[in-house]
Structure formats: C-alpha cells, structure tokens
Short mmCIF file of C-alpha atoms and ligand atoms in Angstrom, two decimals:
data_model
loop_
_atom_site.label_atom_id
_atom_site.label_comp_id
_atom_site.label_asym_id
_atom_site.label_seq_id
_atom_site.Cartn_x
_atom_site.Cartn_y
_atom_site.Cartn_z
CA UNK A 1188 0.92 103.96 -242.87
CA UNK A 1189 -1.35 102.59 -245.59
CA UNK A 1190 -1.75 98.93 -244.68
CA UNK A 1191 -3.59 96.28 -246.70
CA UNK A 1192 -5.02 93.15 -245.07
CA UNK A 1193 -5.80 90.07 -247.14
CA UNK A 1194 -8.37 87.89 -245.40
CA UNK A 1195 -10.73 89.10 -242.68
CA UNK A 1196 -10.90 85.99 -240.49
CA UNK A 1197 -9.74 85.93 -236.87
CA UNK A 1198 -6.22 87.11 -237.67
CA UNK A 1199 -7.02 89.56 -240.47
CA UNK A 1200 -9.93 91.34 -238.81
CA UNK A 1201 -8.22 91.62 -235.42
CA UNK A 1202 -4.98 92.81 -237.07
CA UNK A 1203 -6.79 95.37 -239.23
CA UNK A 1204 -8.93 96.83 -236.45
CA UNK A 1205 -6.02 96.92 -234.00
CA UNK A 1206 -3.66 98.63 -236.45
CA UNK A 1207 -6.42 101.13 -237.32
CA UNK A 1208 -6.86 101.89 -233.60
CA UNK A 1209 -3.18 102.90 -233.65
CA UNK A 1210 -3.85 105.42 -236.43
CA UNK A 1211 -2.86 103.45 -239.53
CA UNK A 1212 -5.11 103.57 -242.62
CA UNK A 1213 -6.40 100.03 -243.09
CA UNK A 1214 -7.94 98.51 -246.23
CA UNK A 1215 -9.09 94.88 -245.98
CA UNK A 1216 -10.15 92.49 -248.70
CA UNK A 1217 -12.05 89.23 -248.44
CA UNK A 1218 -13.71 86.92 -250.95
CA UNK A 1219 -16.85 86.22 -248.87
CA UNK A 1220 -19.44 88.84 -249.84
CA UNK A 1221 -21.65 88.58 -246.74
CA UNK A 1222 -18.59 88.92 -244.51
CA UNK A 1223 -17.55 92.12 -246.33
CA UNK A 1224 -21.14 93.37 -246.01
CA UNK A 1225 -21.29 92.72 -242.25
CA UNK A 1226 -17.87 94.18 -241.48
CA UNK A 1227 -18.48 97.32 -243.56
CA UNK A 1228 -21.59 97.90 -241.40
CA UNK A 1229 -19.48 97.58 -238.24
CA UNK A 1230 -20.80 94.08 -237.45
CA UNK A 1231 -18.18 91.49 -236.53
CA UNK A 1232 -18.67 88.00 -238.02
CA UNK A 1233 -16.64 86.59 -235.13
CA UNK A 1234 -17.32 86.73 -231.40
CA UNK A 1235 -14.40 88.69 -229.92
CA UNK A 1236 -14.51 90.77 -226.74
CA UNK A 1237 -14.29 94.47 -227.67
CA UNK A 1238 -13.82 93.89 -231.41
CA UNK A 1239 -17.15 95.27 -232.62
CA UNK A 1240 -16.82 98.48 -230.57
CA UNK A 1241 -13.35 99.10 -231.96
CA UNK A 1242 -14.50 98.23 -235.49
CA UNK A 1243 -17.34 100.77 -235.36
CA UNK A 1244 -14.94 103.39 -233.99
CA UNK A 1245 -12.24 103.01 -236.66
CA UNK A 1246 -14.84 102.92 -239.45
CA UNK A 1247 -16.34 106.16 -238.08
CA UNK A 1248 -12.85 107.70 -238.07
CA UNK A 1249 -12.38 106.72 -241.73
CA UNK A 1250 -9.36 104.57 -240.83
CA UNK A 1251 -10.87 101.23 -241.82
CA UNK A 1252 -12.35 99.99 -245.10
CA UNK A 1253 -13.28 96.51 -246.26
CA UNK A 1254 -13.97 95.50 -249.85
CA UNK A 1255 -14.09 92.64 -252.36
CA UNK A 1256 -11.72 94.61 -254.61
CA UNK A 1257 -8.28 93.00 -254.26
CA UNK A 1258 -6.53 95.41 -256.65
CA UNK A 1259 -7.89 98.47 -254.83
CA UNK A 1260 -6.50 97.24 -251.50
CA UNK A 1261 -3.05 96.20 -252.74
CA UNK A 1262 -2.51 99.21 -255.00
CA UNK A 1263 -3.42 101.64 -252.18
CA UNK A 1264 -1.18 100.04 -249.55
CA UNK A 1265 2.52 100.43 -248.72
CA UNK A 1266 2.45 97.22 -246.68
CA UNK A 1267 0.24 94.19 -247.37
CA UNK A 1268 -0.37 91.57 -244.66
CA UNK A 1269 -1.40 88.11 -245.89
CA UNK A 1270 -3.85 86.82 -243.25
CA UNK A 1271 -5.55 84.00 -245.13
CA UNK A 1272 -6.23 80.55 -243.69
CA UNK A 1273 -3.72 77.69 -243.72
CA UNK A 1274 -6.08 74.81 -242.86
CA UNK A 1275 -5.11 71.16 -242.36
CA UNK A 1276 -5.40 68.79 -245.31
CA UNK A 1277 -6.82 65.32 -244.58
CA UNK A 1278 -3.31 63.93 -244.01
CA UNK A 1279 -2.62 66.66 -241.41
CA UNK A 1280 -0.31 68.68 -243.64
CA UNK A 1281 -0.81 72.41 -244.08
CA UNK A 1282 -2.70 73.65 -247.14
CA UNK A 1283 -0.70 76.25 -249.11
CA UNK A 1284 -3.69 77.01 -251.37
CA UNK A 1285 -4.87 80.34 -249.98
CA UNK A 1286 -1.39 81.71 -249.28
CA UNK A 1287 -0.20 80.83 -252.80
CA UNK A 1288 -3.34 82.41 -254.31
CA UNK A 1289 -2.81 85.60 -252.33
CA UNK A 1290 0.82 85.75 -253.49
CA UNK A 1291 -0.25 85.30 -257.14
CA UNK A 1292 -2.92 88.02 -256.91
CA UNK A 1293 -0.50 90.43 -255.23
CA UNK A 1294 2.01 89.76 -258.03
CA UNK A 1295 -0.58 90.73 -260.65
CA UNK A 1296 -1.05 94.11 -259.00
CA UNK A 1297 2.69 94.69 -258.47
CA UNK A 1298 3.34 93.98 -262.13
CA UNK A 1299 1.02 96.84 -263.12
CA UNK A 1300 2.14 99.17 -260.34
CA UNK A 1301 5.94 98.89 -260.36
CA UNK A 1302 5.80 100.75 -257.00
CA UNK A 1303 7.85 99.27 -254.08
CA UNK A 1304 5.62 97.39 -251.62
CA UNK A 1305 6.25 95.39 -248.47
CA UNK A 1306 4.55 91.98 -248.41
CA UNK A 1307 4.16 90.42 -244.96
CA UNK A 1308 2.97 86.87 -244.27
CA UNK A 1309 0.98 86.75 -241.02
CA UNK A 1310 -0.81 83.45 -241.59
CA UNK A 1311 0.66 80.58 -239.59
CA UNK A 1312 2.81 78.81 -242.20
CA UNK A 1313 5.10 75.82 -242.16
CA UNK A 1314 8.69 77.10 -241.79
CA UNK A 1315 10.10 77.92 -245.24
CA UNK A 1316 6.78 78.99 -246.81
CA UNK A 1317 7.61 82.71 -246.99
CA UNK A 1318 11.01 82.15 -248.58
CA UNK A 1319 10.22 79.14 -250.77
CA UNK A 1320 6.60 79.86 -251.76
CA UNK A 1321 5.55 83.48 -251.36
CA UNK A 1322 8.79 85.18 -252.50
CA UNK A 1323 9.33 83.04 -255.63
CA UNK A 1324 5.64 83.16 -256.65
CA UNK A 1325 5.61 86.97 -256.48
CA UNK A 1326 8.91 87.22 -258.41
CA UNK A 1327 7.74 84.74 -261.07
CA UNK A 1328 4.23 86.17 -261.53
CA UNK A 1329 5.30 89.83 -261.47
CA UNK A 1330 8.72 89.65 -263.14
CA UNK A 1331 9.94 91.86 -260.27
CA UNK A 1332 12.93 91.31 -257.96
CA UNK A 1333 12.69 90.59 -254.23
CA UNK A 1334 14.58 93.27 -252.32
CA UNK A 1335 14.52 95.78 -255.20
CA UNK A 1336 10.86 96.13 -256.24
CA UNK A 1337 9.23 94.55 -253.21
CA UNK A 1338 10.13 93.60 -249.66
CA UNK A 1339 9.18 90.35 -247.96
CA UNK A 1340 8.56 89.63 -244.28
CA UNK A 1341 6.94 87.20 -241.87
CA UNK A 1342 5.14 88.37 -238.72
CA UNK A 1343 3.49 85.54 -236.75
CA UNK A 1344 0.46 86.18 -234.54
CA UNK A 1345 0.04 84.86 -231.00
CA UNK A 1346 -3.68 85.65 -230.61
CA UNK A 1347 -5.89 83.61 -228.28
CA UNK A 1348 -9.56 83.47 -229.26
CA UNK A 1349 -11.70 85.54 -226.94
CA UNK A 1350 -8.83 87.87 -225.96
CA UNK A 1351 -7.37 88.45 -229.44
CA UNK A 1352 -7.59 92.28 -229.39
CA UNK A 1353 -5.76 92.40 -226.07
CA UNK A 1354 -3.15 89.89 -227.27
CA UNK A 1355 -2.55 91.98 -230.41
CA UNK A 1356 -2.27 95.36 -228.67
CA UNK A 1357 -0.22 94.05 -225.73
CA UNK A 1358 1.99 91.26 -227.13
CA UNK A 1359 4.81 89.66 -225.14
CA UNK A 1360 7.05 90.32 -228.17
CA UNK A 1361 6.73 91.31 -231.84
CA UNK A 1362 8.48 88.78 -234.05
CA UNK A 1363 9.82 90.23 -237.32
CA UNK A 1364 11.08 87.81 -239.94
CA UNK A 1365 12.84 89.73 -242.74
CA UNK A 1366 15.43 89.32 -245.49
CA UNK A 1367 16.82 92.89 -245.50
CA UNK A 1368 17.20 96.10 -243.45
CA UNK A 1369 14.66 98.06 -245.51
CA UNK A 1370 11.99 95.41 -244.93
CA UNK A 1371 12.84 95.40 -241.21
CA UNK A 1372 12.44 99.17 -240.88
CA UNK A 1373 9.10 99.17 -242.67
CA UNK A 1374 7.72 96.38 -240.44
CA UNK A 1375 8.94 98.09 -237.29
CA UNK A 1376 7.14 101.25 -238.44
CA UNK A 1377 3.87 99.24 -238.54
CA UNK A 1378 4.38 98.46 -234.86
CA UNK A 1379 5.43 101.98 -233.91
CA UNK A 1380 4.09 102.74 -230.43
CA UNK A 1381 3.82 99.12 -229.30
CA UNK A 1382 5.62 98.67 -225.96
CA UNK A 1383 6.74 95.09 -226.53
CA UNK A 1384 10.31 94.10 -227.49
CA UNK A 1385 11.06 93.33 -231.16
CA UNK A 1386 12.67 90.05 -232.11
CA UNK A 1387 14.22 90.30 -235.58
CA UNK A 1388 15.10 87.00 -237.27
CA UNK A 1389 14.98 85.48 -240.76
CA UNK A 1390 11.49 84.62 -242.12
CA UNK A 1391 11.91 80.86 -241.67
CA UNK A 1392 12.87 81.24 -238.01
CA UNK A 1393 9.86 83.56 -237.55
CA UNK A 1394 7.57 80.87 -238.93
CA UNK A 1395 9.21 78.29 -236.66
CA UNK A 1396 8.82 80.48 -233.53
CA UNK A 1397 5.04 80.35 -233.98
CA UNK A 1398 4.87 76.56 -234.41
CA UNK A 1399 7.31 75.80 -231.62
CA UNK A 1400 5.43 78.11 -229.21
CA UNK A 1401 1.98 76.76 -230.07
CA UNK A 1402 3.03 73.13 -230.10
CA UNK A 1403 4.81 73.56 -226.76
CA UNK A 1404 1.63 74.96 -225.20
CA UNK A 1405 -0.44 72.08 -226.55
CA UNK A 1406 2.17 69.54 -225.43
CA UNK A 1407 2.33 71.13 -221.98
CA UNK A 1408 -1.44 70.70 -221.58
CA UNK A 1409 -1.27 67.09 -222.77
CA UNK A 1410 1.54 66.44 -220.29
CA UNK A 1411 -0.59 67.73 -217.39
CA UNK A 1412 -3.62 65.80 -218.64
CA UNK A 1413 -1.54 62.62 -218.50
CA UNK A 1414 -0.31 63.59 -215.03
CA UNK A 1415 -3.95 64.20 -214.04
CA UNK A 1416 -4.91 60.66 -215.11
CA UNK A 1417 -1.95 59.35 -213.09
CA UNK A 1418 -2.87 61.50 -210.08
CA UNK A 1419 -6.34 59.96 -210.03
CA UNK A 1420 -4.84 56.45 -210.00
CA UNK A 1421 -2.46 57.43 -207.18
CA UNK A 1422 -5.41 58.88 -205.22
CA UNK A 1423 -3.91 62.39 -205.41
CA UNK A 1424 -5.49 65.67 -206.57
CA UNK A 1425 -3.91 67.14 -209.73
CA UNK A 1426 -5.11 70.64 -208.80
CA UNK A 1427 -3.00 70.56 -205.64
CA UNK A 1428 -0.07 69.09 -207.55
CA UNK A 1429 -0.04 71.72 -210.33
CA UNK A 1430 -0.43 74.57 -207.87
CA UNK A 1431 2.93 73.73 -206.32
CA UNK A 1432 4.58 72.67 -209.59
CA UNK A 1433 3.55 75.96 -211.22
CA UNK A 1434 5.30 77.95 -208.48
CA UNK A 1435 8.61 77.01 -210.09
CA UNK A 1436 9.23 80.11 -212.21
CA UNK A 1437 10.84 77.95 -214.91
CA UNK A 1438 7.53 76.12 -215.34
CA UNK A 1439 4.93 78.87 -214.58
CA UNK A 1440 1.33 78.07 -213.68
CA UNK A 1441 0.04 78.90 -217.17
CA UNK A 1442 -1.43 76.24 -219.52
CA UNK A 1443 -1.31 73.42 -217.01
CA UNK A 1444 -5.06 73.25 -216.21
CA UNK A 1445 -5.87 69.54 -216.55
CA UNK A 1446 -9.18 68.80 -218.20
CA UNK A 1447 -10.77 67.05 -221.13
CA UNK A 1448 -8.26 68.22 -223.71
CA UNK A 1449 -7.52 71.08 -226.06
CA UNK A 1450 -9.55 72.05 -229.14
CA UNK A 1451 -9.80 75.17 -231.26
CA UNK A 1452 -8.58 75.99 -234.75
CA UNK A 1453 -4.89 76.38 -233.95
CA UNK A 1454 -3.46 73.78 -231.60
CA UNK A 1455 -4.77 70.75 -233.54
CA UNK A 1456 -3.87 72.26 -236.95
CA UNK A 1457 -0.38 73.38 -235.96
CA UNK A 1458 0.48 70.15 -234.13
CA UNK A 1459 -0.59 68.02 -237.11
CA UNK A 1460 1.24 70.21 -239.63
CA UNK A 1461 4.53 70.19 -237.68
CA UNK A 1462 4.27 66.44 -237.02
CA UNK A 1463 3.53 65.78 -240.69
CA UNK A 1464 6.59 67.79 -241.73
CA UNK A 1465 8.79 66.02 -239.17
CA UNK A 1466 7.73 62.68 -240.70
CA UNK A 1467 8.57 64.01 -244.19
CA UNK A 1468 12.07 64.82 -242.89
CA UNK A 1469 12.28 61.28 -241.55
CA UNK A 1470 12.62 62.49 -237.96
CA UNK A 1471 9.03 61.98 -236.83
CA UNK A 1472 8.47 63.76 -233.53
CA UNK A 1473 7.52 61.23 -230.84
CA UNK A 1474 6.66 64.02 -228.41
CA UNK A 1475 4.18 65.75 -230.76
CA UNK A 1476 2.68 62.37 -231.66
CA UNK A 1477 2.25 61.46 -228.00
CA UNK A 1478 0.69 64.86 -227.16
CA UNK A 1479 -1.78 64.46 -230.04
CA UNK A 1480 -2.60 60.86 -229.06
CA UNK A 1481 -3.23 61.87 -225.44
CA UNK A 1482 -5.45 64.72 -226.56
CA UNK A 1483 -7.42 62.42 -228.83
CA UNK A 1484 -8.65 60.26 -225.92
CA UNK A 1485 -8.71 62.78 -223.06
CA UNK A 1486 -12.36 63.85 -223.68
CA UNK A 1487 -13.44 60.24 -223.04
CA UNK A 1488 -12.06 60.43 -219.49
CA UNK A 1489 -15.25 62.35 -218.62
CA UNK A 1490 -17.42 59.45 -219.85
CA UNK A 1491 -15.21 56.88 -218.07
CA UNK A 1492 -15.72 58.78 -214.79
CA UNK A 1493 -19.47 58.90 -215.46
CA UNK A 1494 -19.67 55.16 -216.04
CA UNK A 1495 -17.70 54.39 -212.89
CA UNK A 1496 -20.23 56.42 -210.89
CA UNK A 1497 -23.17 54.59 -212.44
CA UNK A 1498 -21.24 51.29 -212.13
CA UNK A 1499 -22.82 50.32 -215.42
CA UNK A 1500 -21.32 49.71 -218.83
CA UNK A 1501 -24.12 51.26 -220.91
CA UNK A 1502 -25.84 54.59 -220.29
CA UNK A 1503 -29.11 53.35 -221.78
CA UNK A 1504 -31.83 56.02 -221.45
CA UNK A 1505 -29.93 57.95 -218.77
CA UNK A 1506 -30.55 61.69 -219.06
CA UNK A 1507 -27.16 63.42 -219.14
CA UNK A 1508 -26.77 67.21 -219.00
CA UNK A 1509 -23.78 68.68 -220.87
CA UNK A 1510 -22.76 72.15 -219.68
CA UNK A 1511 -20.73 73.95 -222.34
CA UNK A 1512 -20.18 73.23 -226.04
CA UNK A 1513 -17.58 75.77 -227.34
CA UNK A 1514 -13.94 74.59 -227.31
CA UNK A 1515 -13.29 77.11 -224.53
CA UNK A 1516 -15.20 79.94 -222.80
CA UNK A 1517 -15.85 83.39 -224.37
CA UNK A 1518 -16.13 82.10 -227.91
CA UNK A 1519 -18.76 80.34 -230.02
CA UNK A 1520 -16.06 78.41 -231.89
CA UNK A 1521 -16.84 74.69 -232.04
CA UNK A 1522 -13.73 73.65 -233.99
CA UNK A 1523 -12.37 70.41 -232.47
CA UNK A 1524 -14.30 71.11 -229.26
CA UNK A 1525 -14.06 68.23 -226.73
CA UNK A 1526 -17.87 68.47 -226.36
CA UNK A 1527 -18.21 66.84 -229.81
CA UNK A 1528 -16.60 63.44 -229.06
CA UNK A 1529 -18.17 63.42 -225.58
CA UNK A 1530 -21.73 63.96 -226.89
CA UNK A 1531 -21.19 61.48 -229.74
CA UNK A 1532 -20.07 58.78 -227.27
CA UNK A 1533 -22.96 59.46 -224.87
CA UNK A 1534 -25.43 59.12 -227.76
CA UNK A 1535 -23.71 55.94 -228.95
CA UNK A 1536 -24.17 54.51 -225.43
CA UNK A 1537 -27.91 55.20 -225.66
CA UNK A 1538 -28.07 58.23 -223.37
CA UNK A 1539 -30.52 61.13 -223.67
CA UNK A 1540 -28.32 64.24 -223.91
CA UNK A 1541 -29.46 67.76 -222.99
CA UNK A 1542 -26.75 70.27 -223.95
CA UNK A 1543 -26.39 74.00 -223.37
CA UNK A 1544 -23.91 76.83 -223.94
CA UNK A 1545 -24.29 80.61 -223.49
CA UNK A 1546 -23.52 81.36 -227.17
CA UNK A 1547 -22.34 78.25 -229.08
CA UNK A 1548 -25.67 76.34 -229.35
CA UNK A 1549 -26.30 77.76 -232.84
CA UNK A 1550 -22.90 76.70 -234.18
CA UNK A 1551 -23.09 73.34 -232.34
CA UNK A 1552 -26.53 72.52 -233.80
CA UNK A 1553 -25.04 72.90 -237.29
CA UNK A 1554 -22.60 70.05 -236.70
CA UNK A 1555 -24.30 67.89 -234.04
CA UNK A 1556 -27.93 66.81 -234.32
CA UNK A 1557 -29.58 63.58 -233.17
CA UNK A 1558 -33.03 62.49 -232.00
CA UNK A 1559 -31.69 61.94 -228.46
CA UNK A 1560 -29.85 65.30 -228.37
CA UNK A 1561 -31.72 68.35 -227.12
CA UNK A 1562 -30.30 71.88 -226.92
CA UNK A 1563 -31.57 74.23 -224.21
CA UNK A 1564 -30.78 77.81 -223.25
CA UNK A 1565 -29.84 77.59 -219.59
CA UNK A 1566 -27.93 75.23 -217.28
CA UNK A 1567 -31.02 74.97 -215.05
CA UNK A 1568 -33.05 73.60 -217.98
CA UNK A 1569 -30.22 71.21 -218.90
CA UNK A 1570 -29.83 69.67 -215.43
CA UNK A 1571 -33.60 69.54 -214.77
CA UNK A 1572 -34.38 65.94 -213.73
CA UNK A 1573 -31.03 64.74 -215.13
CA UNK A 1574 -29.36 61.55 -213.93
CA UNK A 1575 -25.94 63.22 -214.21
CA UNK A 1576 -24.21 66.35 -215.47
CA UNK A 1577 -20.85 66.85 -217.22
CA UNK A 1578 -19.12 70.25 -217.01
CA UNK A 1579 -17.38 70.52 -220.40
CA UNK A 1580 -16.63 74.25 -220.94
CA UNK A 1581 -15.73 76.42 -217.97
CA UNK A 1582 -18.06 79.39 -218.70
CA UNK A 1583 -18.31 81.70 -215.70
CA UNK A 1584 -22.15 81.20 -215.80
CA UNK A 1585 -21.49 77.55 -214.91
CA UNK A 1586 -18.55 77.99 -212.54
CA UNK A 1587 -20.71 80.17 -210.27
CA UNK A 1588 -23.57 77.66 -209.97
CA UNK A 1589 -23.89 76.71 -206.27
CA UNK A 1590 -24.18 73.00 -205.31
CA UNK A 1591 -27.79 73.65 -204.21
CA UNK A 1592 -28.81 74.32 -207.83
CA UNK A 1593 -27.67 70.82 -208.82
CA UNK A 1594 -29.17 69.24 -205.69
CA UNK A 1595 -32.60 70.81 -206.24
CA UNK A 1596 -32.89 70.30 -210.01
CA UNK A 1597 -31.31 66.94 -210.76
CA UNK A 1598 -32.94 63.51 -210.40
CA UNK A 1599 -29.63 62.21 -209.00
CA UNK A 1600 -26.99 64.89 -208.13
CA UNK A 1601 -24.01 63.37 -210.01
CA UNK A 1602 -21.42 65.80 -211.43
CA UNK A 1603 -18.45 65.02 -213.68
CA UNK A 1604 -16.22 68.10 -213.59
CA UNK A 1605 -14.37 68.03 -216.92
CA UNK A 1606 -12.48 71.23 -216.20
CA UNK A 1607 -12.04 70.93 -212.41
CA UNK A 1608 -13.84 74.21 -211.69
CA UNK A 1609 -15.93 73.17 -208.66
CA UNK A 1610 -14.83 72.78 -205.05
CA UNK A 1611 -15.19 69.03 -204.59
CA UNK A 1612 -15.19 69.13 -200.76
CA UNK A 1613 -18.01 71.72 -200.68
CA UNK A 1614 -20.05 69.86 -203.31
CA UNK A 1615 -19.63 66.51 -201.54
CA UNK A 1616 -20.64 68.06 -198.19
CA UNK A 1617 -23.89 69.12 -199.88
CA UNK A 1618 -24.59 65.51 -200.87
CA UNK A 1619 -23.44 65.74 -204.47
CA UNK A 1620 -21.67 62.77 -206.03
CA UNK A 1621 -18.67 64.63 -207.49
CA UNK A 1622 -16.01 63.19 -209.81
CA UNK A 1623 -13.35 65.32 -211.46
CA UNK A 1624 -10.48 64.86 -213.93
CA UNK A 1625 -7.31 64.12 -211.99
CA UNK A 1626 -8.99 63.64 -208.60
CA UNK A 1627 -8.42 60.31 -206.88
CA UNK A 1628 -11.26 58.79 -204.83
C1 UDX B 2260 -4.02 79.21 -229.03
C2 UDX B 2260 -2.74 79.88 -228.50
O1 UDX B 2260 -2.89 80.15 -227.12
C3 UDX B 2260 -2.51 81.20 -229.25
O2 UDX B 2260 -1.31 81.79 -228.81
C4 UDX B 2260 -2.41 80.89 -230.74
O3 UDX B 2260 -2.19 82.08 -231.48
C5 UDX B 2260 -3.69 80.22 -231.20
O4 UDX B 2260 -3.93 79.01 -230.44
P1 UDX B 2260 -6.62 79.46 -228.74
O5 UDX B 2260 -6.65 78.20 -229.55
O6 UDX B 2260 -7.49 80.58 -229.13
O7 UDX B 2260 -5.09 80.06 -228.74
O8 UDX B 2260 -7.03 79.07 -227.26
P2 UDX B 2260 -6.26 78.81 -225.89
O9 UDX B 2260 -6.77 79.77 -224.92
O10 UDX B 2260 -4.79 78.72 -226.13
O11 UDX B 2260 -6.78 77.33 -225.49
C6 UDX B 2260 -6.56 76.28 -226.42
C7 UDX B 2260 -7.16 75.00 -225.83
O12 UDX B 2260 -6.38 74.57 -224.71
C8 UDX B 2260 -8.60 75.16 -225.34
O13 UDX B 2260 -9.36 74.03 -225.74
C9 UDX B 2260 -8.46 75.18 -223.82
O14 UDX B 2260 -9.61 74.62 -223.19
C10 UDX B 2260 -7.25 74.30 -223.62
N1 UDX B 2260 -6.53 74.58 -222.39
C11 UDX B 2260 -5.91 75.79 -222.24
C12 UDX B 2260 -6.41 73.57 -221.42
O15 UDX B 2260 -6.97 72.50 -221.55
N2 UDX B 2260 -5.68 73.82 -220.30
C13 UDX B 2260 -5.04 75.02 -220.11
O16 UDX B 2260 -4.41 75.20 -219.08
C14 UDX B 2260 -5.17 76.04 -221.10
#
C-alpha cells in the first residue's frame, strides 16, 4: 500500500522503515530539515539497533522516501499515519499542538484531493483525542465527511527504545481503533503478514489501551522499588524476593527489576498526562500519583547508600565515579534519566564527579555541565583513584567488569549498585565495599 508517515521521530521512523521492509511504499514528512537530510542519506538521527541497516535497504529498494513536502506525502498515500510528538506541558497535561496541526494540514490536502484516504493516529494521545480532536478538525477544515470521504483510526505503538524495530515487527498484538468496517479493513491490510493477533476496538479504547499498559508497567516498577527499599530495611535481598514472586505466571518476572527508577520519554509523560486527566475528572488517581512520587525520589536512594558507607553527611571533595548516563542501556536518550538528579545531588554535596557512558556522553554534556563534573570515555578512567563508584545504567560493558578492576583502580573500592547487576557475595569476597538497592546489610 502507499503509506504516508507524518513525523520521523522514534515512532514515525521505526514505523516507516518497518512497513517498508514488509513491501509497502512509504513516504515520510518532517519539518526538521537536517533530519530529512540525514534520513534521505540513510543515516538515522536516532540510535536504534538495526534501524540504519534497514533504512539503507528500503531506500535502495525505492520503498522509502522522506521529504519536507507535506502535500506530496499526503496526496500520494492511501493511508496516512500521524506520528508526531505529544509532549508534556508544564502542568503534566498532554500537548495537542502537533497532532492538531497535522490534522489541519491533512485536511487542506483532502479538500483539494476529494479522494478517500485513511487517517490513522499513532501518536500516544489522551483517550478521546482521535474522536474529539482529529476527526472534527479534518471535517471542519476540509468540509468533508468522516466515513464517506475519509476514514479515521487509532493504532497505538508499544515500542521500547533500543529494541523498537523488533517490537514493531513482532508485536504481542496489533491494536486497531476504528469507527467503521471499511477503516478496519484498510488498517488490517497495513499489517498484512504480521503474525500477531488483532484487537479491534473503538478509537478511544485504543488510546486507553496504550496509557493503561504503559502506566501499569511504570507503576509495577515503582511498586518493586518500594518493596526493594522495604527489603533493605528488613535485611532481605529484593533480587531473591522478586525471583520467586516473578515465578507466579499471573505476575511474570518482567518489569520488576528494582533500581534507581524509570526515565525515558514515555513513562513519565504518559503517567503525568493520565494523572492530570484523572484530576480533571475529579477522580485523581492515588495509585498513579504514588508511583510518580516514588519514582521522583528513588534515584536519591543511591546517594543515601553512598553516604551511609562514608558515614558522613557531606561528600565534600570526594571523587565519585558515575557509570552510565542514558536512561537505560542501548540508547543515548537522556530524557528524565536517573543519572541527572543523582549527579546534580552529588555536585550539590561538593563531590568531584567523573561520569561515563558508552554513547550518551555527548547528549549528557548538552544538559549537564559543571566545574566539578568531568566526562570520560571508559569506566576504567572514571573509577581511576575514585573514592566510590555508582552503577547507574546497566550497560553490558559495565556489568562484565570483574571486581578486580574496581579493586586495582579505585582509591577506596566502594560500589553502589543502582541496578543490582553485580554479584554482591563475589564482590565482597574480593574486598569490595558493596551496597545495592534493596539489599539489607
Ligand atoms: C516504554 C515501554 O516499555 C514501551 O512499551 C512504550 O511504548 C514506551 O515506553 P521505553 O521507555 O523505551 O519503553 O523503555 P523501557 O525499556 O520500558 O524502560 C523504561 C524505564 O524503566 C527505564 O528507565 C528502565 O531503566 C526502567 N526499568 C525497566 C526498571 O527500572 N525496571 C525494570 O524492570 C524495567
């Protein structure tokens, strides 16, 4: 099919390249010129495993184009996916700006074309957006009728950064939110050849499925982070606890790794947007609020553990190594990364911070700079002569570091394991002072 993609961010670019790899003809539009330049040359502006290879391949096959020309993309497509951002506003609510703009621009083209097109919202939108914003805007701006001259659908994404291509091509389910049979058939055609089950609902339920899934995952992590803090006070080990808890098939062992909290561009945004809406309805969600509050302070658990090892209140002039900056491994994305509040607190306490990350140093340096903050390339440089080290992001480069490396390079071998990736018995046997989230004395 001829598919148009509006917005070439994480969702748009991954969707476009993946659909093209299935044989569809993909035309993407973005407003950022340098992004369009890079992508048209087969260079991905985002760090995604396997994306660039696939991008080069589908461009070579003539199945993928990217342009600044909105009209060209919409007029040459049978189906148009809206994949623009829905960022948080300062009060936590979702911004409709980019989605509404896309709807208006699509309407302008439809008005000229008068050819039936399917419009699909893929951006994560507050439930009701497709029906109460996108549909009416297109009808009003084009003078056309929903259902007759254009179809409307909602197709949420469940892509994790770092494994987004895999998550797109092998989804657990494809959620189709439509208002009529014709729209449903067209959307199912887009996903022809995908092995996953289809779930067909109304557009508002489709939007809600995305929020409820994402907010559950974030809440589940916050729950296990709270249990980790309790486990430490009880003198238990959260890692042993979750291993057995996760064996209950109703719970599953996924997304219960206790640590220093969740970051990224989705969990925080979606939690705040849903909470904000619940307050507007006058039924403010206590559970979402609690999960957000827990996540807000969880990064500081790493600094609390550090202070209890030093038995000092201030970290004046201590040299602290920070291993990992990105909000999670296999990405350079620093959005709401726990490393940010941790480094800011260490600097506030007067520490000298030496931070490293395999790929996120460049993006971190743009948002975090300070005279007592030094960025280095390797973990060995970071821990060199350090008084202590905090493991913040569980990159495999760091997980595989043997205890000897810390013992030989550090002034005092003190490790705060923010993601519980090291074997505390082994490290302690080698004379390392090890503290970890959720590990009692
Ligand atoms: C998430 C959802 O997983 C995805 O379905 C949705 O489409 C977008 O948001 P993403 O934000 O890319 O994906 O990352 P994810 O792998 O889900 O991790 C999110 C955060 O949770 C990270 O900061 C990670 O460190 C943290 N996390 C994850 C935990 O702290 N413990 C866990 O067990 C899992």
